[in-house]
């Protein structure tokens, strides 16, 4: 659960938080996300949810390319992010 998503449809989801990879390891982020999605499918989750800074165009484009749709915004103190979700249920 994540209180920042309580205004969105309640789904049995994994939430990916504070996800950072090294730029020295290209492709590792996509591999980790793929594994999280596959684990979610195996254990019956409906979706994967994550967020990133509203003004980080690189990450927003990246998540868009991986199929993560915008479902809202989150403001938590000085943090202003874009909430994203990818449905994974069969």
Short mmCIF file of N, CA and C in Angstrom, two decimals:
data_model
loop_
_atom_site.label_atom_id
_atom_site.label_comp_id
_atom_site.label_asym_id
_atom_site.label_seq_id
_atom_site.Cartn_x
_atom_site.Cartn_y
_atom_site.Cartn_z
N UNK A 1 0.83 -1.18 0.00
CA UNK A 1 0.00 0.00 0.00
C UNK A 1 0.88 1.24 0.00
N UNK A 2 0.32 2.32 -0.52
CA UNK A 2 1.01 3.60 -0.53
C UNK A 2 -0.04 4.68 -0.39
N UNK A 3 0.05 5.46 0.66
CA UNK A 3 -0.95 6.51 0.91
C UNK A 3 -1.03 7.52 -0.22
N UNK A 4 0.04 7.68 -0.99
CA UNK A 4 0.01 8.63 -2.10
C UNK A 4 -0.89 8.17 -3.25
N UNK A 5 -1.34 6.92 -3.22
CA UNK A 5 -2.20 6.40 -4.27
C UNK A 5 -3.63 6.18 -3.80
N UNK A 6 -3.98 6.65 -2.60
CA UNK A 6 -5.31 6.37 -2.08
C UNK A 6 -6.42 7.04 -2.87
N UNK A 7 -6.10 8.05 -3.69
CA UNK A 7 -7.12 8.66 -4.54
C UNK A 7 -7.26 7.94 -5.88
N UNK A 8 -6.46 6.91 -6.10
CA UNK A 8 -6.57 6.08 -7.31
C UNK A 8 -7.30 4.79 -6.96
N UNK A 9 -7.77 4.11 -7.99
CA UNK A 9 -8.46 2.84 -7.79
C UNK A 9 -7.61 1.90 -6.93
N UNK A 10 -8.18 1.30 -5.91
CA UNK A 10 -7.40 0.35 -5.12
C UNK A 10 -7.12 -0.92 -5.92
N UNK A 11 -5.87 -1.20 -6.11
CA UNK A 11 -5.45 -2.39 -6.83
C UNK A 11 -4.44 -3.15 -5.99
N UNK A 12 -4.42 -4.46 -6.12
CA UNK A 12 -3.39 -5.26 -5.47
C UNK A 12 -2.12 -5.07 -6.29
N UNK A 13 -1.23 -4.24 -5.79
CA UNK A 13 -0.08 -3.78 -6.58
C UNK A 13 1.22 -3.90 -5.83
N UNK A 14 2.31 -3.98 -6.59
CA UNK A 14 3.63 -3.71 -6.05
C UNK A 14 3.92 -2.25 -6.30
N UNK A 15 4.60 -1.61 -5.35
CA UNK A 15 4.99 -0.22 -5.47
C UNK A 15 6.51 -0.17 -5.50
N UNK A 16 7.05 0.42 -6.53
CA UNK A 16 8.50 0.54 -6.68
C UNK A 16 8.90 1.91 -6.16
N UNK A 17 9.66 1.93 -5.05
CA UNK A 17 10.03 3.18 -4.40
C UNK A 17 11.54 3.38 -4.40
N UNK A 18 11.94 4.64 -4.53
CA UNK A 18 13.35 5.02 -4.41
C UNK A 18 14.25 4.14 -5.27
N UNK A 19 13.81 3.89 -6.48
CA UNK A 19 14.52 3.01 -7.40
C UNK A 19 15.60 3.80 -8.14
N UNK A 20 16.84 3.40 -7.93
CA UNK A 20 17.97 4.08 -8.55
C UNK A 20 18.95 3.02 -9.04
N UNK A 21 19.47 3.20 -10.24
CA UNK A 21 20.52 2.32 -10.74
C UNK A 21 21.69 3.17 -11.20
N UNK A 22 22.81 2.54 -11.37
CA UNK A 22 24.02 3.22 -11.81
C UNK A 22 23.99 3.44 -13.32
N UNK A 23 24.37 4.63 -13.74
CA UNK A 23 24.48 4.91 -15.17
C UNK A 23 25.63 4.12 -15.79
N UNK A 24 26.49 3.56 -14.94
CA UNK A 24 27.60 2.74 -15.42
C UNK A 24 27.15 1.34 -15.81
N UNK A 25 25.91 1.01 -15.51
CA UNK A 25 25.35 -0.31 -15.81
C UNK A 25 24.13 -0.17 -16.71
N UNK A 26 24.33 0.16 -17.98
CA UNK A 26 23.18 0.37 -18.87
C UNK A 26 22.32 -0.89 -19.00
N UNK A 27 21.03 -0.68 -18.92
CA UNK A 27 20.07 -1.76 -19.09
C UNK A 27 19.65 -2.46 -17.81
N UNK A 28 20.38 -2.23 -16.72
CA UNK A 28 20.03 -2.94 -15.49
C UNK A 28 18.68 -2.49 -14.94
N UNK A 29 18.34 -1.21 -15.08
CA UNK A 29 17.05 -0.73 -14.60
C UNK A 29 15.90 -1.44 -15.28
N UNK A 30 15.98 -1.58 -16.58
CA UNK A 30 14.93 -2.27 -17.34
C UNK A 30 14.82 -3.73 -16.90
N UNK A 31 15.96 -4.37 -16.63
CA UNK A 31 15.95 -5.76 -16.18
C UNK A 31 15.29 -5.89 -14.81
N UNK A 32 15.59 -4.98 -13.90
CA UNK A 32 14.99 -5.03 -12.57
C UNK A 32 13.48 -4.82 -12.68
N UNK A 33 13.07 -3.85 -13.46
CA UNK A 33 11.63 -3.58 -13.62
C UNK A 33 10.93 -4.80 -14.23
N UNK A 34 11.55 -5.41 -15.23
CA UNK A 34 10.98 -6.61 -15.84
C UNK A 34 10.80 -7.72 -14.79
N UNK A 35 11.81 -7.91 -13.95
CA UNK A 35 11.73 -8.95 -12.92
C UNK A 35 10.63 -8.64 -11.90
N UNK A 36 10.47 -7.38 -11.54
CA UNK A 36 9.40 -6.98 -10.62
C UNK A 36 8.04 -7.28 -11.27
N UNK A 37 7.91 -6.96 -12.55
CA UNK A 37 6.65 -7.25 -13.26
C UNK A 37 6.38 -8.75 -13.30
N UNK A 38 7.40 -9.54 -13.60
CA UNK A 38 7.22 -11.00 -13.66
C UNK A 38 6.86 -11.57 -12.29
N UNK A 39 7.52 -11.10 -11.24
CA UNK A 39 7.18 -11.54 -9.89
C UNK A 39 5.74 -11.15 -9.56
N UNK A 40 5.36 -9.94 -9.91
CA UNK A 40 3.99 -9.51 -9.68
C UNK A 40 2.98 -10.41 -10.36
N UNK A 41 3.26 -10.80 -11.58
CA UNK A 41 2.36 -11.72 -12.30
C UNK A 41 2.28 -13.06 -11.59
N UNK A 42 3.44 -13.58 -11.16
CA UNK A 42 3.47 -14.90 -10.51
C UNK A 42 2.69 -14.93 -9.20
N UNK A 43 2.69 -13.82 -8.48
CA UNK A 43 2.00 -13.81 -7.19
C UNK A 43 0.61 -13.18 -7.27
N UNK A 44 0.14 -12.88 -8.48
CA UNK A 44 -1.23 -12.44 -8.67
C UNK A 44 -1.50 -10.96 -8.48
N UNK A 45 -0.46 -10.13 -8.57
CA UNK A 45 -0.69 -8.68 -8.48
C UNK A 45 -1.39 -8.18 -9.73
N UNK A 46 -2.10 -7.07 -9.61
CA UNK A 46 -2.81 -6.48 -10.73
C UNK A 46 -1.97 -5.45 -11.47
N UNK A 47 -1.07 -4.78 -10.74
CA UNK A 47 -0.35 -3.66 -11.35
C UNK A 47 0.97 -3.42 -10.62
N UNK A 48 1.84 -2.68 -11.30
CA UNK A 48 3.05 -2.14 -10.70
C UNK A 48 2.86 -0.63 -10.71
N UNK A 49 3.16 0.01 -9.60
CA UNK A 49 3.02 1.46 -9.49
C UNK A 49 4.34 2.07 -9.07
N UNK A 50 4.61 3.24 -9.60
CA UNK A 50 5.83 3.97 -9.27
C UNK A 50 5.60 5.45 -9.54
N UNK A 51 6.54 6.26 -9.11
CA UNK A 51 6.46 7.69 -9.42
C UNK A 51 7.86 8.23 -9.60
N UNK A 52 7.93 9.38 -10.25
CA UNK A 52 9.21 10.07 -10.42
C UNK A 52 8.94 11.57 -10.50
N UNK A 53 9.99 12.33 -10.34
CA UNK A 53 9.85 13.78 -10.35
C UNK A 53 9.13 14.28 -11.59
N UNK A 54 8.24 15.22 -11.39
CA UNK A 54 7.46 15.77 -12.49
C UNK A 54 8.35 16.39 -13.56
N UNK A 55 9.49 16.96 -13.15
CA UNK A 55 10.35 17.64 -14.12
C UNK A 55 11.53 16.80 -14.61
N UNK A 56 11.52 15.50 -14.34
CA UNK A 56 12.56 14.62 -14.85
C UNK A 56 12.07 14.01 -16.17
N UNK A 57 12.29 14.74 -17.25
CA UNK A 57 11.78 14.32 -18.55
C UNK A 57 12.36 12.98 -18.99
N UNK A 58 13.65 12.74 -18.69
CA UNK A 58 14.28 11.47 -19.07
C UNK A 58 13.53 10.29 -18.45
N UNK A 59 13.30 10.34 -17.13
CA UNK A 59 12.60 9.23 -16.47
C UNK A 59 11.15 9.12 -16.90
N UNK A 60 10.48 10.25 -17.09
CA UNK A 60 9.10 10.18 -17.54
C UNK A 60 8.99 9.55 -18.92
N UNK A 61 9.89 9.89 -19.82
CA UNK A 61 9.91 9.27 -21.15
C UNK A 61 10.24 7.77 -21.04
N UNK A 62 11.20 7.45 -20.18
CA UNK A 62 11.63 6.06 -19.97
C UNK A 62 10.46 5.19 -19.50
N UNK A 63 9.77 5.65 -18.46
CA UNK A 63 8.65 4.87 -17.93
C UNK A 63 7.50 4.78 -18.95
N UNK A 64 7.31 5.83 -19.70
CA UNK A 64 6.29 5.81 -20.76
C UNK A 64 6.61 4.72 -21.78
N UNK A 65 7.87 4.64 -22.17
CA UNK A 65 8.31 3.62 -23.14
C UNK A 65 8.14 2.21 -22.59
N UNK A 66 8.23 2.05 -21.27
CA UNK A 66 8.06 0.74 -20.66
C UNK A 66 6.59 0.40 -20.38
N UNK A 67 5.68 1.28 -20.78
CA UNK A 67 4.25 1.00 -20.65
C UNK A 67 3.60 1.50 -19.38
N UNK A 68 4.26 2.40 -18.66
CA UNK A 68 3.70 2.95 -17.42
C UNK A 68 2.91 4.21 -17.73
N UNK A 69 1.60 4.13 -17.50
CA UNK A 69 0.69 5.24 -17.80
C UNK A 69 0.63 6.22 -16.64
N UNK A 70 0.44 7.49 -16.96
CA UNK A 70 0.25 8.52 -15.95
C UNK A 70 -1.14 8.36 -15.35
N UNK A 71 -1.20 8.32 -14.02
CA UNK A 71 -2.49 8.21 -13.34
C UNK A 71 -2.71 9.33 -12.34
N UNK A 72 -1.80 10.28 -12.31
CA UNK A 72 -1.98 11.41 -11.40
C UNK A 72 -0.66 12.03 -10.98
N UNK A 73 -0.77 12.90 -10.00
CA UNK A 73 0.41 13.55 -9.44
C UNK A 73 0.43 13.32 -7.94
N UNK A 74 1.60 13.44 -7.36
CA UNK A 74 1.75 13.32 -5.92
C UNK A 74 2.61 14.48 -5.43
N UNK A 75 2.16 15.09 -4.34
CA UNK A 75 2.94 16.12 -3.68
C UNK A 75 3.13 15.66 -2.24
N UNK A 76 4.38 15.54 -1.85
CA UNK A 76 4.73 15.08 -0.50
C UNK A 76 5.84 15.98 0.00
N UNK A 77 5.48 17.01 0.76
CA UNK A 77 6.47 18.01 1.17
C UNK A 77 6.95 18.77 -0.05
N UNK A 78 8.27 18.79 -0.26
CA UNK A 78 8.81 19.49 -1.43
C UNK A 78 8.84 18.61 -2.68
N UNK A 79 8.49 17.34 -2.51
CA UNK A 79 8.49 16.41 -3.66
C UNK A 79 7.22 16.58 -4.48
N UNK A 80 7.38 16.75 -5.78
CA UNK A 80 6.25 16.81 -6.72
C UNK A 80 6.52 15.79 -7.81
N UNK A 81 5.72 14.75 -7.82
CA UNK A 81 5.96 13.66 -8.75
C UNK A 81 4.77 13.32 -9.62
N UNK A 82 5.05 12.51 -10.63
CA UNK A 82 4.05 11.95 -11.52
C UNK A 82 3.84 10.49 -11.11
N UNK A 83 2.59 10.15 -10.81
CA UNK A 83 2.26 8.76 -10.47
C UNK A 83 2.03 7.99 -11.76
N UNK A 84 2.60 6.78 -11.81
CA UNK A 84 2.47 5.93 -12.99
C UNK A 84 2.06 4.53 -12.56
N UNK A 85 1.47 3.82 -13.53
CA UNK A 85 0.97 2.47 -13.25
C UNK A 85 1.02 1.66 -14.53
N UNK A 86 1.33 0.39 -14.36
CA UNK A 86 1.28 -0.56 -15.49
C UNK A 86 0.47 -1.77 -15.03
N UNK A 87 -0.59 -2.05 -15.76
CA UNK A 87 -1.42 -3.23 -15.44
C UNK A 87 -0.66 -4.47 -15.91
N UNK A 88 -0.61 -5.48 -15.05
CA UNK A 88 0.13 -6.70 -15.39
C UNK A 88 -0.73 -7.95 -15.28
N UNK A 89 -1.94 -7.85 -14.73
CA UNK A 89 -2.80 -9.01 -14.56
C UNK A 89 -3.20 -9.58 -15.90
N UNK A 90 -3.27 -10.89 -15.95
CA UNK A 90 -3.66 -11.57 -17.21
C UNK A 90 -5.13 -11.41 -17.49
#
